Amino acid sequence: DGMGDTLEKILPLVDNLDRAALYEDADKVAKGVAMISRAAADALTALGVEEFGAVGDTFDPNLHNAVMHVEEEGRAEGEITAVHQKGYKKGDRILRYAMVTVAN
């Protein structure tokens, strides 16, 4: 079923978090978290989830939630200058809007 398939993709992330929690060396923890982040992105991709909202993209109110507006030299009006939280969608369904800063 769909739930089982989803859990199969997510459970390895939980295992890796448990392993990373055992490290005391900050360098090893940082490397472990980076690996888990990449694995999480891969799991979302395997589930058909796309991330959106990047610096340089054009603001779209159907995808982005502008939490700040800034005057920034060299930026086009409506250009995203910072991403506070990535957005995610599956097909046409928005799972979470991207929270961004936009140039005026």
Coordinates of N, CA, C and O in Angstrom, one line a residue:
D1 N 0.8 -1.2 0.0 CA 0.0 0.0 0.0 C 0.9 1.3 0.0 O 2.1 1.2 0.2
G2 N 0.3 2.4 -0.2 CA 1.0 3.7 -0.3 C 1.7 4.0 1.0 O 2.9 4.5 1.0
M3 N 1.1 3.8 2.1 CA 1.7 4.1 3.4 C 2.9 3.2 3.6 O 3.9 3.7 4.1
G4 N 2.8 2.0 3.3 CA 3.9 1.1 3.5 C 5.1 1.4 2.7 O 6.2 1.4 3.1
D5 N 4.8 1.8 1.4 CA 5.9 2.2 0.5 C 6.6 3.5 1.0 O 7.8 3.6 1.0
T6 N 5.8 4.4 1.5 CA 6.4 5.6 2.1 C 7.2 5.3 3.3 O 8.4 5.8 3.4
L7 N 6.8 4.5 4.2 CA 7.5 4.2 5.4 C 8.8 3.5 5.1 O 9.8 3.7 5.7
E8 N 8.8 2.6 4.1 CA 10.0 1.9 3.6 C 11.1 2.9 3.2 O 12.3 2.7 3.4
K9 N 10.7 4.0 2.6 CA 11.6 5.0 2.2 C 12.1 5.9 3.3 O 13.3 6.4 3.3
I10 N 11.3 6.0 4.4 CA 11.7 6.9 5.5 C 12.4 6.2 6.6 O 13.3 6.8 7.3
L11 N 12.2 4.9 6.8 CA 12.8 4.2 7.9 C 14.3 4.2 7.9 O 14.9 4.4 9.0
P12 N 15.0 4.1 6.7 CA 16.4 4.2 6.8 C 16.9 5.6 7.3 O 18.0 5.6 7.9
L13 N 16.1 6.6 7.1 CA 16.5 7.9 7.6 C 16.5 7.9 9.2 O 17.4 8.4 9.8
V14 N 15.5 7.2 9.7 CA 15.4 7.1 11.2 C 16.6 6.3 11.7 O 17.2 6.7 12.7
D15 N 17.0 5.2 11.0 CA 18.1 4.4 11.4 C 19.4 5.3 11.4 O 20.2 5.2 12.3
N16 N 19.6 6.1 10.3 CA 20.8 6.9 10.2 C 20.8 8.0 11.3 O 21.9 8.3 11.8
L17 N 19.7 8.5 11.6 CA 19.6 9.5 12.7 C 20.0 8.9 14.0 O 20.8 9.5 14.8
D18 N 19.5 7.7 14.3 CA 19.9 7.0 15.5 C 21.4 6.8 15.6 O 22.1 7.0 16.6
R19 N 22.0 6.4 14.4 CA 23.5 6.2 14.4 C 24.2 7.5 14.6 O 25.2 7.5 15.4
A20 N 23.8 8.5 14.0 CA 24.4 9.8 14.1 C 24.4 10.3 15.5 O 25.3 11.0 16.0
A21 N 23.3 10.0 16.2 CA 23.1 10.5 17.6 C 24.2 9.8 18.6 O 24.4 10.3 19.7
L22 N 24.8 8.7 18.1 CA 25.8 8.1 19.0 C 27.1 8.7 18.9 O 28.0 8.5 19.8
Y23 N 27.4 9.5 17.9 CA 28.7 10.2 17.7 C 28.8 11.4 18.7 O 27.8 12.1 19.0
E24 N 30.0 11.6 19.2 CA 30.3 12.7 20.1 C 31.2 13.7 19.4 O 31.2 14.9 19.7
D25 N 31.9 13.3 18.3 CA 32.8 14.1 17.6 C 32.0 15.0 16.7 O 31.2 14.5 15.8
A26 N 32.1 16.3 16.8 CA 31.3 17.3 16.1 C 31.4 17.1 14.6 O 30.5 17.3 13.8
D27 N 32.6 16.8 14.1 CA 32.9 16.6 12.7 C 32.1 15.5 12.1 O 31.5 15.5 11.1
K28 N 32.1 14.4 12.9 CA 31.4 13.2 12.5 C 29.9 13.4 12.5 O 29.2 13.0 11.6
V29 N 29.4 14.2 13.4 CA 28.0 14.5 13.5 C 27.6 15.3 12.3 O 26.6 15.1 11.6
A30 N 28.4 16.3 12.0 CA 28.1 17.2 10.8 C 28.1 16.4 9.5 O 27.2 16.6 8.7
K31 N 29.1 15.5 9.3 CA 29.1 14.7 8.1 C 27.9 13.8 8.1 O 27.3 13.6 7.0
G32 N 27.5 13.2 9.2 CA 26.4 12.3 9.3 C 25.1 13.0 8.9 O 24.3 12.5 8.2
V33 N 24.9 14.2 9.5 CA 23.7 15.0 9.2 C 23.7 15.4 7.7 O 22.6 15.3 7.1
A34 N 24.8 15.7 7.1 CA 24.8 16.1 5.7 C 24.4 14.8 4.8 O 23.7 14.9 3.9
M35 N 24.9 13.7 5.2 CA 24.5 12.4 4.5 C 23.1 12.1 4.7 O 22.4 11.7 3.7
I36 N 22.5 12.3 5.9 CA 21.1 12.1 6.1 C 20.3 13.1 5.3 O 19.2 12.7 4.7
S37 N 20.7 14.3 5.2 CA 20.0 15.3 4.4 C 19.9 14.9 3.0 O 18.8 15.0 2.3
R38 N 21.0 14.4 2.4 CA 21.0 14.0 1.0 C 20.1 12.8 0.9 O 19.3 12.6 -0.1
A39 N 20.1 11.8 1.8 CA 19.3 10.6 1.7 C 17.8 11.0 1.8 O 17.0 10.4 1.2
A40 N 17.5 12.0 2.7 CA 16.1 12.5 2.8 C 15.6 13.1 1.4 O 14.5 12.8 1.0
A41 N 16.5 13.9 0.8 CA 16.1 14.4 -0.5 C 15.9 13.3 -1.5 O 14.9 13.4 -2.3
D42 N 16.7 12.3 -1.5 CA 16.6 11.2 -2.4 C 15.3 10.4 -2.1 O 14.6 10.0 -3.0
A43 N 15.0 10.2 -0.8 CA 13.7 9.6 -0.5 C 12.5 10.3 -1.0 O 11.5 9.8 -1.5
L44 N 12.5 11.7 -0.8 CA 11.4 12.5 -1.3 C 11.3 12.4 -2.8 O 10.2 12.2 -3.3
T45 N 12.4 12.4 -3.5 CA 12.4 12.3 -4.9 C 11.8 10.9 -5.3 O 10.9 10.8 -6.3
A46 N 12.2 9.9 -4.7 CA 11.6 8.5 -4.9 C 10.1 8.5 -4.7 O 9.4 7.7 -5.3
L47 N 9.6 9.3 -3.8 CA 8.2 9.4 -3.5 C 7.5 10.3 -4.5 O 6.2 10.5 -4.3
G48 N 8.2 10.9 -5.4 CA 7.5 11.8 -6.4 C 7.4 13.2 -5.8 O 6.6 14.0 -6.4
V49 N 8.1 13.6 -4.8 CA 8.0 14.9 -4.2 C 9.1 15.8 -4.8 O 10.2 15.4 -4.8
E50 N 8.7 17.0 -5.2 CA 9.7 18.0 -5.8 C 9.8 19.1 -4.8 O 8.8 19.6 -4.2
E51 N 11.1 19.6 -4.7 CA 11.3 20.8 -3.9 C 11.3 22.0 -4.8 O 11.7 21.9 -6.0
F52 N 10.9 23.2 -4.3 CA 11.0 24.4 -5.0 C 11.3 25.6 -4.1 O 11.1 25.5 -2.9
G53 N 11.6 26.7 -4.8 CA 11.9 27.9 -4.0 C 13.4 28.1 -3.8 O 14.0 27.5 -3.0
A54 N 14.0 28.8 -4.8 CA 15.5 29.0 -4.7 C 15.8 30.4 -4.9 O 15.0 31.2 -5.6
V55 N 16.9 30.9 -4.4 CA 17.4 32.2 -4.6 C 17.5 32.4 -6.1 O 18.1 31.6 -6.8
G56 N 17.0 33.5 -6.6 CA 17.1 33.8 -8.0 C 15.8 33.5 -8.8 O 15.6 34.0 -9.9
D57 N 15.0 32.6 -8.2 CA 13.6 32.4 -8.8 C 12.8 33.6 -8.8 O 13.0 34.5 -8.0
T58 N 11.8 33.6 -9.6 CA 10.8 34.7 -9.6 C 9.6 34.3 -8.6 O 9.1 33.2 -8.7
F59 N 9.3 35.3 -7.8 CA 8.2 35.1 -6.8 C 6.9 34.7 -7.5 O 6.5 35.3 -8.5
D60 N 6.2 33.7 -7.0 CA 4.9 33.2 -7.6 C 4.0 33.0 -6.3 O 4.3 32.1 -5.5
P61 N 3.0 33.8 -6.2 CA 2.1 33.6 -5.0 C 1.4 32.2 -4.9 O 1.0 31.9 -3.8
N62 N 1.4 31.5 -6.0 CA 0.9 30.1 -6.0 C 1.8 29.1 -5.4 O 1.4 28.0 -5.1
L63 N 3.1 29.5 -5.2 CA 4.1 28.6 -4.7 C 4.9 29.1 -3.5 O 5.4 28.3 -2.7
H64 N 4.9 30.5 -3.4 CA 5.8 31.1 -2.4 C 5.0 31.9 -1.4 O 4.0 32.6 -1.8
N65 N 5.5 32.0 -0.2 CA 4.9 32.9 0.8 C 6.0 33.9 1.1 O 7.0 33.5 1.7
A66 N 5.8 35.2 0.7 CA 6.8 36.2 1.0 C 6.7 36.7 2.4 O 5.7 37.3 2.8
V67 N 7.7 36.4 3.2 CA 7.7 36.8 4.6 C 8.4 38.1 4.8 O 8.3 38.7 5.9
M68 N 9.2 38.5 3.8 CA 9.9 39.8 3.9 C 10.1 40.3 2.5 O 10.2 39.6 1.5
H69 N 10.1 41.6 2.4 CA 10.4 42.3 1.1 C 11.6 43.2 1.4 O 11.7 43.8 2.5
V70 N 12.6 43.3 0.5 CA 13.8 44.1 0.6 C 14.1 44.9 -0.6 O 13.7 44.5 -1.7
E71 N 14.7 46.0 -0.4 CA 15.3 46.8 -1.5 C 16.7 46.3 -1.6 O 17.5 46.5 -0.7
E72 N 17.1 45.7 -2.7 CA 18.4 45.2 -2.9 C 18.9 45.5 -4.3 O 18.4 45.2 -5.3
E73 N 20.0 46.3 -4.3 CA 20.7 46.7 -5.5 C 21.0 45.5 -6.4 O 21.5 44.5 -5.9
G74 N 20.7 45.6 -7.7 CA 21.0 44.5 -8.6 C 20.1 43.4 -8.7 O 20.3 42.4 -9.4
R75 N 19.0 43.5 -7.9 CA 18.0 42.4 -8.0 C 16.7 42.9 -8.7 O 16.3 44.0 -8.5
A76 N 16.2 42.1 -9.5 CA 14.9 42.4 -10.2 C 13.7 42.4 -9.3 O 13.7 41.6 -8.3
E77 N 12.7 43.2 -9.6 CA 11.5 43.2 -8.8 C 10.9 41.8 -8.8 O 10.8 41.2 -9.9
G78 N 10.6 41.3 -7.7 CA 9.9 40.0 -7.6 C 10.9 38.8 -7.5 O 10.5 37.6 -7.5
E79 N 12.2 39.1 -7.5 CA 13.2 38.1 -7.5 C 13.4 37.6 -6.0 O 13.4 38.4 -5.1
I80 N 13.5 36.3 -5.8 CA 13.7 35.7 -4.5 C 15.1 35.9 -4.1 O 16.1 35.6 -4.8
T81 N 15.3 36.6 -3.0 CA 16.7 36.9 -2.5 C 17.2 36.0 -1.4 O 18.3 35.9 -1.1
A82 N 16.2 35.3 -0.7 CA 16.6 34.4 0.4 C 15.4 33.4 0.6 O 14.3 33.7 0.3
V83 N 15.8 32.2 0.9 CA 14.8 31.1 1.2 C 14.9 30.8 2.6 O 16.0 30.3 3.1
H84 N 13.8 30.9 3.4 CA 13.8 30.6 4.8 C 13.3 29.2 5.0 O 13.7 28.6 6.0
Q85 N 12.5 28.7 4.1 CA 12.0 27.3 4.2 C 11.6 26.9 2.8 O 10.9 27.6 2.1
K86 N 12.2 25.8 2.3 CA 11.9 25.3 1.0 C 10.5 24.9 0.9 O 9.8 24.5 1.9
G87 N 10.0 24.9 -0.3 CA 8.6 24.4 -0.6 C 8.7 23.0 -1.2 O 9.7 22.6 -1.8
Y88 N 7.6 22.3 -1.1 CA 7.5 21.0 -1.6 C 6.1 20.7 -2.3 O 5.1 21.2 -1.8
K89 N 6.2 20.0 -3.4 CA 4.9 19.6 -4.1 C 5.0 18.2 -4.6 O 6.1 17.7 -4.8
K90 N 3.8 17.6 -4.8 CA 3.7 16.3 -5.4 C 2.7 16.5 -6.5 O 1.6 16.7 -6.3
G91 N 3.2 16.4 -7.7 CA 2.4 16.7 -8.9 C 1.9 18.2 -8.8 O 2.7 19.1 -8.6
D92 N 0.6 18.4 -8.9 CA 0.1 19.7 -8.8 C -0.3 20.1 -7.4 O -0.7 21.3 -7.1
R93 N -0.1 19.2 -6.4 CA -0.5 19.5 -5.0 C 0.6 20.1 -4.3 O 1.7 19.5 -4.2
I94 N 0.4 21.3 -3.7 CA 1.4 21.9 -2.9 C 1.4 21.3 -1.5 O 0.3 21.3 -0.8
L95 N 2.5 20.7 -1.1 CA 2.5 20.1 0.3 C 2.9 21.2 1.3 O 2.5 21.2 2.4
R96 N 3.8 22.1 0.9 CA 4.2 23.2 1.7 C 4.7 24.4 0.8 O 5.5 24.1 -0.1
Y97 N 4.2 25.6 1.1 CA 4.7 26.7 0.3 C 6.1 27.1 0.8 O 6.5 26.9 2.0
A98 N 6.9 27.6 -0.1 CA 8.3 28.1 0.2 C 8.1 29.4 0.9 O 7.4 30.3 0.5
M99 N 8.9 29.6 2.0 CA 8.9 30.9 2.7 C 10.1 31.7 2.2 O 11.2 31.2 2.4
V100 N 9.9 32.9 1.6 CA 11.0 33.5 1.0 C 11.0 35.0 1.3 O 10.0 35.6 1.7
T101 N 12.2 35.6 1.0 CA 12.3 37.1 0.9 C 12.4 37.5 -0.5 O 13.0 36.8 -1.3
V102 N 11.7 38.6 -0.8 CA 11.5 39.0 -2.2 C 12.0 40.4 -2.4 O 11.7 41.3 -1.5
A103 N 12.7 40.7 -3.5 CA 13.1 42.1 -3.8 C 11.9 42.9 -4.3 O 11.1 42.4 -5.1
N104 N 11.9 44.2 -3.9 CA 10.8 45.1 -4.4 C 11.3 45.8 -5.7 O 12.4 45.9 -5.9

